mmCIF file of C-alpha atoms in Angstrom:
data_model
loop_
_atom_site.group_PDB
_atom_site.id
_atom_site.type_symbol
_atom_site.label_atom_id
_atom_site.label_comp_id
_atom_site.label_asym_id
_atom_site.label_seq_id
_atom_site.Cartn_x
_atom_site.Cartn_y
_atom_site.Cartn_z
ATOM 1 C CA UNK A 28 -7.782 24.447 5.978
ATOM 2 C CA UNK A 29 -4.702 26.965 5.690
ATOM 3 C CA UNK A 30 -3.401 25.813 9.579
ATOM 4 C CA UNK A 31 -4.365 22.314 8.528
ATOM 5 C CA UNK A 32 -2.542 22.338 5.349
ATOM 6 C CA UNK A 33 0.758 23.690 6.623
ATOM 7 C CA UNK A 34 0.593 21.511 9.959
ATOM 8 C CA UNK A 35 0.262 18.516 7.682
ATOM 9 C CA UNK A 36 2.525 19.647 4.682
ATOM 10 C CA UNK A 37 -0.203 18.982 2.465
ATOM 11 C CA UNK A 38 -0.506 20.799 -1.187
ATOM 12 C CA UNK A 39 -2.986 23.211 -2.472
ATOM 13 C CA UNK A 40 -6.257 21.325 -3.197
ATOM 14 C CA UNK A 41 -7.186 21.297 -7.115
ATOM 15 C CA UNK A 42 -9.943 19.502 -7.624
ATOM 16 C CA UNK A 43 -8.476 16.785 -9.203
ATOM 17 C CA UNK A 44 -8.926 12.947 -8.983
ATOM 18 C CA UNK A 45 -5.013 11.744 -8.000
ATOM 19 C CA UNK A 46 -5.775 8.762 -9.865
ATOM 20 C CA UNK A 47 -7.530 9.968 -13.241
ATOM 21 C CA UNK A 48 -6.838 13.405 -12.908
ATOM 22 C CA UNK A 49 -10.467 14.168 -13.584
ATOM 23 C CA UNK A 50 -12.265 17.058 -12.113
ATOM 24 C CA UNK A 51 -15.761 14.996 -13.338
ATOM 25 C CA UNK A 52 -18.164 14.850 -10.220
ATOM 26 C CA UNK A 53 -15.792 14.315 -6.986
ATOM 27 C CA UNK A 54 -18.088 13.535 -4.125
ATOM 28 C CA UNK A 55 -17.031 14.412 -0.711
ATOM 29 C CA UNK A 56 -18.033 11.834 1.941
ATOM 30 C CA UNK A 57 -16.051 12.888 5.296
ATOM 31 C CA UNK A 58 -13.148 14.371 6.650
ATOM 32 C CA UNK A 59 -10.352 11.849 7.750
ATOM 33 C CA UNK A 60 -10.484 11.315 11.738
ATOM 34 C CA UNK A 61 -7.711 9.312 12.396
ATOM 35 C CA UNK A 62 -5.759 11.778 12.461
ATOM 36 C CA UNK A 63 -7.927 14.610 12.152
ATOM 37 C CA UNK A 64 -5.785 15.741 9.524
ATOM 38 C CA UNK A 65 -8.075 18.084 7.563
ATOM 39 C CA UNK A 66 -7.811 15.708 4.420
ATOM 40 C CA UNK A 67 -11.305 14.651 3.085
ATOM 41 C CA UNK A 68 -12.399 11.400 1.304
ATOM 42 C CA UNK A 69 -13.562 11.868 -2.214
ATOM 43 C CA UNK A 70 -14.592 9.042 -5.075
ATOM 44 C CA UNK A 71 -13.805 10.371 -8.462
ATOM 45 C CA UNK A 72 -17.399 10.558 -10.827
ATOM 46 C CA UNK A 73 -15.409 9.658 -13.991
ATOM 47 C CA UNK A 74 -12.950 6.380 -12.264
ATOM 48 C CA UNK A 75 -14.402 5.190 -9.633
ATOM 49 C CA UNK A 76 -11.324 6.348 -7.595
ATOM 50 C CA UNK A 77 -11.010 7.386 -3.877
ATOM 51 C CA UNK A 78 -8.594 9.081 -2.085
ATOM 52 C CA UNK A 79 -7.806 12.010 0.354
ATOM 53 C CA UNK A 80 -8.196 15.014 -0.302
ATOM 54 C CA UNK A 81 -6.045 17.124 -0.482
ATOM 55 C CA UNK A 82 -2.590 15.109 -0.777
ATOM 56 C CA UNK A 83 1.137 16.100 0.444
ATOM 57 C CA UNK A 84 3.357 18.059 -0.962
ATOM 58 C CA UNK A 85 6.854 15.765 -1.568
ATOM 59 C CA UNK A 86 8.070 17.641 1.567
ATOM 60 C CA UNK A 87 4.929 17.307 3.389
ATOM 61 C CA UNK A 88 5.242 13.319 2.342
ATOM 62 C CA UNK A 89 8.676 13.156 3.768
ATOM 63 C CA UNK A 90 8.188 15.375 6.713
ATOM 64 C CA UNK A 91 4.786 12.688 7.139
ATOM 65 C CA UNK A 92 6.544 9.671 7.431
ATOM 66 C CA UNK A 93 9.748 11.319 9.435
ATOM 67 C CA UNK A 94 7.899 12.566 12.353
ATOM 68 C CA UNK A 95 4.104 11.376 12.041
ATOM 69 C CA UNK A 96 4.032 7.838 10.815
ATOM 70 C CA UNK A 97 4.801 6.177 13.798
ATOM 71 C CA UNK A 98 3.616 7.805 16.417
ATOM 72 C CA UNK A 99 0.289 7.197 14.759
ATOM 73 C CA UNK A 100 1.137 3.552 14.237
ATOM 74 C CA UNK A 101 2.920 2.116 16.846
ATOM 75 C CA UNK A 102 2.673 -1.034 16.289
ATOM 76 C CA UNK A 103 5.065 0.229 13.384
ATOM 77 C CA UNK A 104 8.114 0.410 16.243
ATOM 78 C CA UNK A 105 10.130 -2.076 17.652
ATOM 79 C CA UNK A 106 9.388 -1.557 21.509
ATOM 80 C CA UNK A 107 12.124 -3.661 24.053
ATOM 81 C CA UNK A 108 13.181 -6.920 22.024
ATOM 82 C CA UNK A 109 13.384 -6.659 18.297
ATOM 83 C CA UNK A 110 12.738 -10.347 17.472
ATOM 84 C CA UNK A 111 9.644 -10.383 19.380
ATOM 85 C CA UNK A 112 9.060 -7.301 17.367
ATOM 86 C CA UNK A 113 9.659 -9.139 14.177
ATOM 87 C CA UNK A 114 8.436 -12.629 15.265
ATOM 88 C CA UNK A 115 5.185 -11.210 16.398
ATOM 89 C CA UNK A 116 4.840 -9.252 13.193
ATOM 90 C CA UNK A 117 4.752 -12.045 11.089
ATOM 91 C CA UNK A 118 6.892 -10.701 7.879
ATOM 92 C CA UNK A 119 9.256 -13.465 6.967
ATOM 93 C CA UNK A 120 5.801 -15.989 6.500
ATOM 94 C CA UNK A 121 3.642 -13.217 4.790
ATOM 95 C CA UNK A 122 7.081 -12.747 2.337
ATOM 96 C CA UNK A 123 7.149 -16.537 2.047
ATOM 97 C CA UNK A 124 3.463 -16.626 0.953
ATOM 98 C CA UNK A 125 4.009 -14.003 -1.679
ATOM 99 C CA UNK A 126 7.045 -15.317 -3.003
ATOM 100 C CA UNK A 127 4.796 -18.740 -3.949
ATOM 101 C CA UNK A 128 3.128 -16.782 -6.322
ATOM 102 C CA UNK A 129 5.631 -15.143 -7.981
ATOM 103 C CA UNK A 130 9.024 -17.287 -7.567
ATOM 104 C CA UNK A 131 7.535 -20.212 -10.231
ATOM 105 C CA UNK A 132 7.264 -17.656 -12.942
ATOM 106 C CA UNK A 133 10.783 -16.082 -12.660
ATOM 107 C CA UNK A 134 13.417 -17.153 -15.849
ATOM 108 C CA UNK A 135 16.958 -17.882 -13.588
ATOM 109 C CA UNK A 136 19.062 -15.372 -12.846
ATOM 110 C CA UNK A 137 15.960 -12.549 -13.091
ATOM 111 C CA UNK A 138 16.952 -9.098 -12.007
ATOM 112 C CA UNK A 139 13.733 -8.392 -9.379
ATOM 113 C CA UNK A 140 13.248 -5.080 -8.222
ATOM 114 C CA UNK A 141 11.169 -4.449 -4.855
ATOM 115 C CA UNK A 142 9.238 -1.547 -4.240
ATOM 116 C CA UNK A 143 9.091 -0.185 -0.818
ATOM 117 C CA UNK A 144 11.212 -3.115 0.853
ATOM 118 C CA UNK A 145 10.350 -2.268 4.422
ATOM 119 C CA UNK A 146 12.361 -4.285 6.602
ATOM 120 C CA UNK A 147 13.806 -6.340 3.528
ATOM 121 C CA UNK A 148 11.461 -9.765 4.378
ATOM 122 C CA UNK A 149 10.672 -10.354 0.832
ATOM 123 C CA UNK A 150 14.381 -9.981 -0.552
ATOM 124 C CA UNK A 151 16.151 -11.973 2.289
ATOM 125 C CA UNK A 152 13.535 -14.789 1.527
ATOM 126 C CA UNK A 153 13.718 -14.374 -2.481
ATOM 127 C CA UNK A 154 17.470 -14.931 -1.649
ATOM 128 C CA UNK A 155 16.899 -18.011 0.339
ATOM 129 C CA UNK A 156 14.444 -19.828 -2.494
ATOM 130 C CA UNK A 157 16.180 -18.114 -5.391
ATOM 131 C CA UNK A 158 20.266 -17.433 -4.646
ATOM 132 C CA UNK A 159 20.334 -16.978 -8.741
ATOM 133 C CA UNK A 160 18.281 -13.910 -8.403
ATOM 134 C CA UNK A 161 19.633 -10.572 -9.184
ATOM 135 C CA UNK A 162 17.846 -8.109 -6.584
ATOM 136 C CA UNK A 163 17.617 -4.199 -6.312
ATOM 137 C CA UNK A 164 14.966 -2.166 -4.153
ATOM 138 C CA UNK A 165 13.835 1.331 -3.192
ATOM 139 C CA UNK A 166 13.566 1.876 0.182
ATOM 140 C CA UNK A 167 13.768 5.200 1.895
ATOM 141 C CA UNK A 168 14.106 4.016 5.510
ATOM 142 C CA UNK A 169 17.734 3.436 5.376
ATOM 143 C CA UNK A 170 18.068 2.554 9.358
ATOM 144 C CA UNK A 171 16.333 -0.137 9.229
ATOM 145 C CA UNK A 172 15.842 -1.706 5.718
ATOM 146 C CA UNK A 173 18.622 -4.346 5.874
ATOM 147 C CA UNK A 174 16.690 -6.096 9.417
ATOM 148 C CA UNK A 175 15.212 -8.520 7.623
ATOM 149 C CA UNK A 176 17.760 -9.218 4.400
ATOM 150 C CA UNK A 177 19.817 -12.320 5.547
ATOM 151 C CA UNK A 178 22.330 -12.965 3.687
ATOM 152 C CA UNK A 179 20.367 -11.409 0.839
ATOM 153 C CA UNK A 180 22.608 -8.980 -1.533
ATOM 154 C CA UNK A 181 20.445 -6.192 -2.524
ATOM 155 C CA UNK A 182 21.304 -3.161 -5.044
ATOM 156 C CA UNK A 183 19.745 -0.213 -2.909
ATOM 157 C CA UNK A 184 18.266 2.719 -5.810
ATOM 158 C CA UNK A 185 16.939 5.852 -4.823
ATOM 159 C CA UNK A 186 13.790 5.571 -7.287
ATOM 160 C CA UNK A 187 12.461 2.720 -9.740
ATOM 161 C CA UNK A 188 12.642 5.516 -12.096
ATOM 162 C CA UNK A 189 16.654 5.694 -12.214
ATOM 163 C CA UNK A 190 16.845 2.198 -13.598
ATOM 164 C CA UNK A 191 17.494 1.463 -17.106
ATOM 165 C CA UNK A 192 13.985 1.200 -18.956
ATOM 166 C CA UNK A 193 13.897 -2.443 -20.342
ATOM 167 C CA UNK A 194 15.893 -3.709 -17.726
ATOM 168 C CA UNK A 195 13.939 -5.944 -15.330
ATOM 169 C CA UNK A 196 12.137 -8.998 -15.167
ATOM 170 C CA UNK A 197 9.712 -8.208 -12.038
ATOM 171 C CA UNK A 198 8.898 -5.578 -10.387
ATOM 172 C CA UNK A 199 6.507 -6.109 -7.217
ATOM 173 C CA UNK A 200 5.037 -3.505 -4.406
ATOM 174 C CA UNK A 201 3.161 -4.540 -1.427
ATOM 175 C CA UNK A 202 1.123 -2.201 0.558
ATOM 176 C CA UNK A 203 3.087 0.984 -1.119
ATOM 177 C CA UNK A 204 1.108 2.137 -3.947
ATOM 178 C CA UNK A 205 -2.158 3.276 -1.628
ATOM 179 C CA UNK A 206 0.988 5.509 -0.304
ATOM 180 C CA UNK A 207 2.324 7.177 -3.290
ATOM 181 C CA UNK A 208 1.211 10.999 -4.725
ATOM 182 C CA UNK A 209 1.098 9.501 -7.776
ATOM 183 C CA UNK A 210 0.005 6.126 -7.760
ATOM 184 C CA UNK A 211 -0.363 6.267 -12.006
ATOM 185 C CA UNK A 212 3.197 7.299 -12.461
ATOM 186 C CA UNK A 213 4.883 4.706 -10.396
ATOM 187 C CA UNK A 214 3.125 1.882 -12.771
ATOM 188 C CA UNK A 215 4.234 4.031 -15.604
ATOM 189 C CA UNK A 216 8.108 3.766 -14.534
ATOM 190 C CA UNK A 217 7.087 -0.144 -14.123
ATOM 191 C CA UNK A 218 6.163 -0.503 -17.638
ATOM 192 C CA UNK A 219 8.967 1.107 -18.745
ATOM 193 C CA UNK A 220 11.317 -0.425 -16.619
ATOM 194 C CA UNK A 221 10.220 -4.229 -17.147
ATOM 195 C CA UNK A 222 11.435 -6.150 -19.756
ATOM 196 C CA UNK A 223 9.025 -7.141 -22.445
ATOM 197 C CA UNK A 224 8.426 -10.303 -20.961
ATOM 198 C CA UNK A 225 8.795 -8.981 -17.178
ATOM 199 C CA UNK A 226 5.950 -8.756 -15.044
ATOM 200 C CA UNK A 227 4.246 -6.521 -12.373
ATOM 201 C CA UNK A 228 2.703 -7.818 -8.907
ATOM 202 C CA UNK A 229 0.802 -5.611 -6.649
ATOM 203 C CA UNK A 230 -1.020 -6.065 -3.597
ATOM 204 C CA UNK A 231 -3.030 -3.313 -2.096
ATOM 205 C CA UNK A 232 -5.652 -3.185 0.872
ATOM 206 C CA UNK A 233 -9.179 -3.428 -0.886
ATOM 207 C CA UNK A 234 -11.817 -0.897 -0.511
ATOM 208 C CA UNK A 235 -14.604 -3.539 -1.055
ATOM 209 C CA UNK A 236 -13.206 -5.381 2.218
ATOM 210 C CA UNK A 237 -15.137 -5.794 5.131
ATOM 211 C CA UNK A 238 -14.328 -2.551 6.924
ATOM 212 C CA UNK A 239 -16.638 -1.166 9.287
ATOM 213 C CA UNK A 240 -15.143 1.762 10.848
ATOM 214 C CA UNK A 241 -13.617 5.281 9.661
ATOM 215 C CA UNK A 242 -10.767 4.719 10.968
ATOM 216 C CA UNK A 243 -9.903 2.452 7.979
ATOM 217 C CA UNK A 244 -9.196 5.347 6.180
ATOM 218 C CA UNK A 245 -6.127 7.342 7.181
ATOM 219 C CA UNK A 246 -3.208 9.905 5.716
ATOM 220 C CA UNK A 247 -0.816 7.139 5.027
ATOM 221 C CA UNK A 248 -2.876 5.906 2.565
ATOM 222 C CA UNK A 249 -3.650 8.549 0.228
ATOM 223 C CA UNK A 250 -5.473 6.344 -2.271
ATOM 224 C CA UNK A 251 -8.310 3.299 -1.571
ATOM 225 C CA UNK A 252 -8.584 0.914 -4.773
ATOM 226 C CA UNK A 253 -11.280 -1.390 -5.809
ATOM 227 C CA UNK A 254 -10.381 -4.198 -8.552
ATOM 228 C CA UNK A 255 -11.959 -2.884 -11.515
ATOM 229 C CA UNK A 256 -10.093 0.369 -10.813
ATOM 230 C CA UNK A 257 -6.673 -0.513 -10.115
ATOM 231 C CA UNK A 258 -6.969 -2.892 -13.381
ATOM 232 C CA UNK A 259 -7.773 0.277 -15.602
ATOM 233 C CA UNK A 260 -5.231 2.341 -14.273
ATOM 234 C CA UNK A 261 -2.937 -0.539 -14.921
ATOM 235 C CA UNK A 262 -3.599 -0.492 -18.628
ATOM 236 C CA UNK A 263 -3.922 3.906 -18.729
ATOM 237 C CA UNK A 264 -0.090 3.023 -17.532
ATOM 238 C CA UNK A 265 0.890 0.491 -20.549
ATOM 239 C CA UNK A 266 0.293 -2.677 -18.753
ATOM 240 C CA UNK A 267 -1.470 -6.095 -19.792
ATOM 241 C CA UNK A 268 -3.462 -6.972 -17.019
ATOM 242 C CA UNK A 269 -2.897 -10.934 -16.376
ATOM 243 C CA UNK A 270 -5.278 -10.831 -13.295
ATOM 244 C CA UNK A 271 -6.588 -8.551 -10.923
ATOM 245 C CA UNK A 272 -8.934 -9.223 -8.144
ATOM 246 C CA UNK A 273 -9.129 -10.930 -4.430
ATOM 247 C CA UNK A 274 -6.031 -12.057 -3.302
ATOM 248 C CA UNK A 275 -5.477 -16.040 -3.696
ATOM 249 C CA UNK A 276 -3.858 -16.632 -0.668
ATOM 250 C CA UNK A 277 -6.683 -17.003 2.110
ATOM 251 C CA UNK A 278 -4.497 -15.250 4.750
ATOM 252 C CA UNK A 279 -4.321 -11.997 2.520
ATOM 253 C CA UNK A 280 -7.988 -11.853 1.107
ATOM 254 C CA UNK A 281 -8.825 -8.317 2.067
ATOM 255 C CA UNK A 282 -6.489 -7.060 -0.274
ATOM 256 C CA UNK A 283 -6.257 -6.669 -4.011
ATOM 257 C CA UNK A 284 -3.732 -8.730 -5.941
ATOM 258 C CA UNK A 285 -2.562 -7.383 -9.625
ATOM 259 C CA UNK A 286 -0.447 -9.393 -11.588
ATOM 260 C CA UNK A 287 0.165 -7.187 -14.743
ATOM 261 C CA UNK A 288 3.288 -7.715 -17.551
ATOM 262 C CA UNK A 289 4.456 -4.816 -20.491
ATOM 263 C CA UNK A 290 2.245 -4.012 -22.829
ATOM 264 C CA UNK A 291 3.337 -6.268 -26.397
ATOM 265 C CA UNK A 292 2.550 -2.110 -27.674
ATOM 266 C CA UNK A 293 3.371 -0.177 -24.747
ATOM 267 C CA UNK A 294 1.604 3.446 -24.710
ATOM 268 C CA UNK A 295 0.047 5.506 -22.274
ATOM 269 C CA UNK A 296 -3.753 6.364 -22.454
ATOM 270 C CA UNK A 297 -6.275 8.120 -20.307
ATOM 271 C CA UNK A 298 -7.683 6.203 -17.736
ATOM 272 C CA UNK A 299 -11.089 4.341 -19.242
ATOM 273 C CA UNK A 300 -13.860 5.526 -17.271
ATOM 274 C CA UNK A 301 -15.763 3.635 -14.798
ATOM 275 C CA UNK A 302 -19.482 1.910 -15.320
ATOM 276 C CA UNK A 303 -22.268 3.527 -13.319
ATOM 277 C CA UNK A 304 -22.972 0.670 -11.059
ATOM 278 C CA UNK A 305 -19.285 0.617 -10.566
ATOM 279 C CA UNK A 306 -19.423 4.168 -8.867
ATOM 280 C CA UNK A 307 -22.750 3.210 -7.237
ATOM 281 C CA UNK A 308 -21.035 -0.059 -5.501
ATOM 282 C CA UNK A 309 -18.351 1.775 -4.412
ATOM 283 C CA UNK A 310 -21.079 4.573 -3.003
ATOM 284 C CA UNK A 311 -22.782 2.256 -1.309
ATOM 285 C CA UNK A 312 -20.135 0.239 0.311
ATOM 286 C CA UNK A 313 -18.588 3.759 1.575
ATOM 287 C CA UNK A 314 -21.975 4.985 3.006
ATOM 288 C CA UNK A 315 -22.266 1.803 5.148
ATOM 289 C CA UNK A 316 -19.596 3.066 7.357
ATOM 290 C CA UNK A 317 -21.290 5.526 9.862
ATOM 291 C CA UNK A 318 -19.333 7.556 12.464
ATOM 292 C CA UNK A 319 -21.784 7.959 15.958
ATOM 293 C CA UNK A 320 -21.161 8.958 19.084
ATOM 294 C CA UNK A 321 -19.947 5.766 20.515
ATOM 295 C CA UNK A 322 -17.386 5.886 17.392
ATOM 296 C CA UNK A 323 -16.185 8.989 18.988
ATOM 297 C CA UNK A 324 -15.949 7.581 22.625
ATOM 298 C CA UNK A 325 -13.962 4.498 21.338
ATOM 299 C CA UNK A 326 -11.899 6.946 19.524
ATOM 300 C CA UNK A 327 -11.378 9.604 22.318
ATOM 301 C CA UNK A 328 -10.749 6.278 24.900
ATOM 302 C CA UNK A 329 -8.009 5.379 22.887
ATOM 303 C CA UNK A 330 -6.393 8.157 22.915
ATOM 304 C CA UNK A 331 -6.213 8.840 26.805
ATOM 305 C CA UNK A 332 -5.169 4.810 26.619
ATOM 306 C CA UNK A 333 -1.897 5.780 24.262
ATOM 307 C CA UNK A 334 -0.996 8.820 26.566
ATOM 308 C CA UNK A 335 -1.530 6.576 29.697
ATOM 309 C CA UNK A 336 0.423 3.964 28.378
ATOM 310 C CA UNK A 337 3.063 5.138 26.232
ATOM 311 C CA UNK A 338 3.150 4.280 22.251
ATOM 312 C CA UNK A 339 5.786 1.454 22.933
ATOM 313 C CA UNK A 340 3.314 -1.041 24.693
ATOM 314 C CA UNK A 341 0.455 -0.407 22.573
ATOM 315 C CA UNK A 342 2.250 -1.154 19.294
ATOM 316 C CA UNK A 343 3.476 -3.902 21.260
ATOM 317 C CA UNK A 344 -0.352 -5.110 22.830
ATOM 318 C CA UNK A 345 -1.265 -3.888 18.722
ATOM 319 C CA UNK A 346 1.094 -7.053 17.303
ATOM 320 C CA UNK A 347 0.752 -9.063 20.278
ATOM 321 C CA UNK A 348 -3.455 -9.238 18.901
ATOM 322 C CA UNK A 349 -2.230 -9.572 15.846
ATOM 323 C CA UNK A 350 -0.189 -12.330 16.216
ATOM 324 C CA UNK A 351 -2.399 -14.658 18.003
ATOM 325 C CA UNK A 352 -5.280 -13.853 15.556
ATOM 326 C CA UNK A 353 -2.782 -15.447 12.841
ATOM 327 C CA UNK A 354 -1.585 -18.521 14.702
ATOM 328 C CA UNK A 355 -4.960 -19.176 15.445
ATOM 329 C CA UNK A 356 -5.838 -18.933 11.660
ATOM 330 C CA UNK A 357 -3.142 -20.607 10.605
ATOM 331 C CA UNK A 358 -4.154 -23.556 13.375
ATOM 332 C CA UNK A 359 -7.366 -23.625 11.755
ATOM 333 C CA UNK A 360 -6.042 -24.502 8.584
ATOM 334 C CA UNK A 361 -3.768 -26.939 9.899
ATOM 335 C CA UNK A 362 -0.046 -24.736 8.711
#
């Protein structure tokens, strides 16, 4: 683990669930092969919570997503034309979908703050359906975080947790908190930044999904929530939970949707623990996933495959798949 650990930039191990910081019964399934990182997948005895094992260090985070992230994710980089790139990708739709959740419940003129904007999808559209909204993000690829703005006007802040507490009226995160070293504090700064009427919307991929191979789990996301458990962290944080379960929107449903607002008392509190069959469903559904030889082969094939080919046509073969697999969804349902 020592080579792993500085190749990686990851921190000392301690034992401790990153959700719950409980040290109550952490069972080690595997260790992560995506990436053959060294990391290994625990659940948490106490909160039902899994993650890998150990986590980064902030410079081991940074250094992660600098030189790491996208060579294992190439579908992640723009490869010859940038709006195929984009177009293929889907993320103006996807932001367009979200925002019909949240855009009816916004007062005029709400100050929104998005975090983890990406390419800026979900601000250029909010901009588009909303012109009266006030909009600020945290994004920390600054190359290419304005792509997708528009004509959008966006207050650029190096954390949620410089804002001024009481200050906003949503705050929303797709696909970043699974990311974060400390998934608990950034819902924290969220309570405290929100407004007392201002609410919280999360989406995160959802461990009770159909997934059927290891590969699902991987270093960029550090943390793998179920419902139940990203709702009780929510209210360990000072959060009302409005809802939190299966996404509503039919082209999202493997991911967990939170909707959450500020506690009428806000106060922090240990995380509740998790029911028995809770743990023993999310057992279960993890020791379904079996890693054989022909997992291996597949793997191992893929890999010659990327060094044959380069990283720049498999991301683009990657979103290619991925973007006739939604048209033909979205033909099915007649959009």
């Amino acid at each position: 683990m020592p080579d792993s650990r500085d190749q990686w930039g990851l921190a000392a191990d301690s034992g401790q669930c990153r959700l719950c910081a409980s040290s109550e019964s952490q069972r080690h399934f595997w260790q992560e092969v995506y990436a053959d990182s060294g990391q290994q997948l625990r659940r948490c005895g106490y909160c039902a919570g899994v993650y890998l094992a150990p986590g980064f260090t902030e410079a081991g985070l940074s250094r992660f997503y600098e030189e790491r992230y996208r060579q294992l994710f190439p579908a992640e980089v723009p490869w010859l034309s940038r709006d195929r790139f984009f177009a293929w990708r889907g993320d103006r739709a996807v932001a367009r979908d979200r925002l019909s959740l949240i855009v009816p419940t916004l007062p005029p003129g709400a100050h929104l703050f998005e975090m983890g904007s990406g390419f800026g999808a979900f601000l250029g559209e909010a901009q588009v359906l909303r012109p009266d909204l006030q909009l600020t993000a945290s994004e920390p690829d600054q190359v290419n975080r304005e792509a997708l703005l528009g004509k959008a006007s966006v207050q650029f802040s190096d954390s949620l947790a410089s804002l001024e507490a009481g200050s906003l009226d949503a705050v929303v995160a797709f696909h970043v908190l699974e990311h974060l070293i400390d998934p608990r504090g950034f819902m924290e700064q969220a309570a405290r930044a929100l407004r007392a009427d201002g609410q919280l919307w999360i989406e995160v991929p959802d461990l009770m999904a159909d997934w059927r191979t290891r590969l699902f789990i991987h270093p960029a996301h550090l943390s793998y929530f179920c419902a139940d458990t990203l709702s009780r962290l929510a209210q360990a944080a000072g959060l009302q939970v409005v809802s939190c379960g299966r996404h509503p929107l039919e082209s999202l449903a493997d991911n967990v949707w939170l909707v959450a607002r500020r506690a009428s008392q806000r106060g922090l509190s240990p995380v509740a623990p998790a029911e028995p069959a809770t743990v023993a469903a999310v057992d279960q559904w993890i020791e379904r996933v079996g890693w054989d030889g022909k997992d291996r082969l597949k793997t191992l094939l893929k890999r010659m495959v990327t060094r044959l080919l380069g990283l720049g046509l498999i991301g683009e073969l990657q979103r290619w798949r991925q973007h006739r697999a939604r048209t033909r969804s979205d033909q099915g349902t007649g959009q």
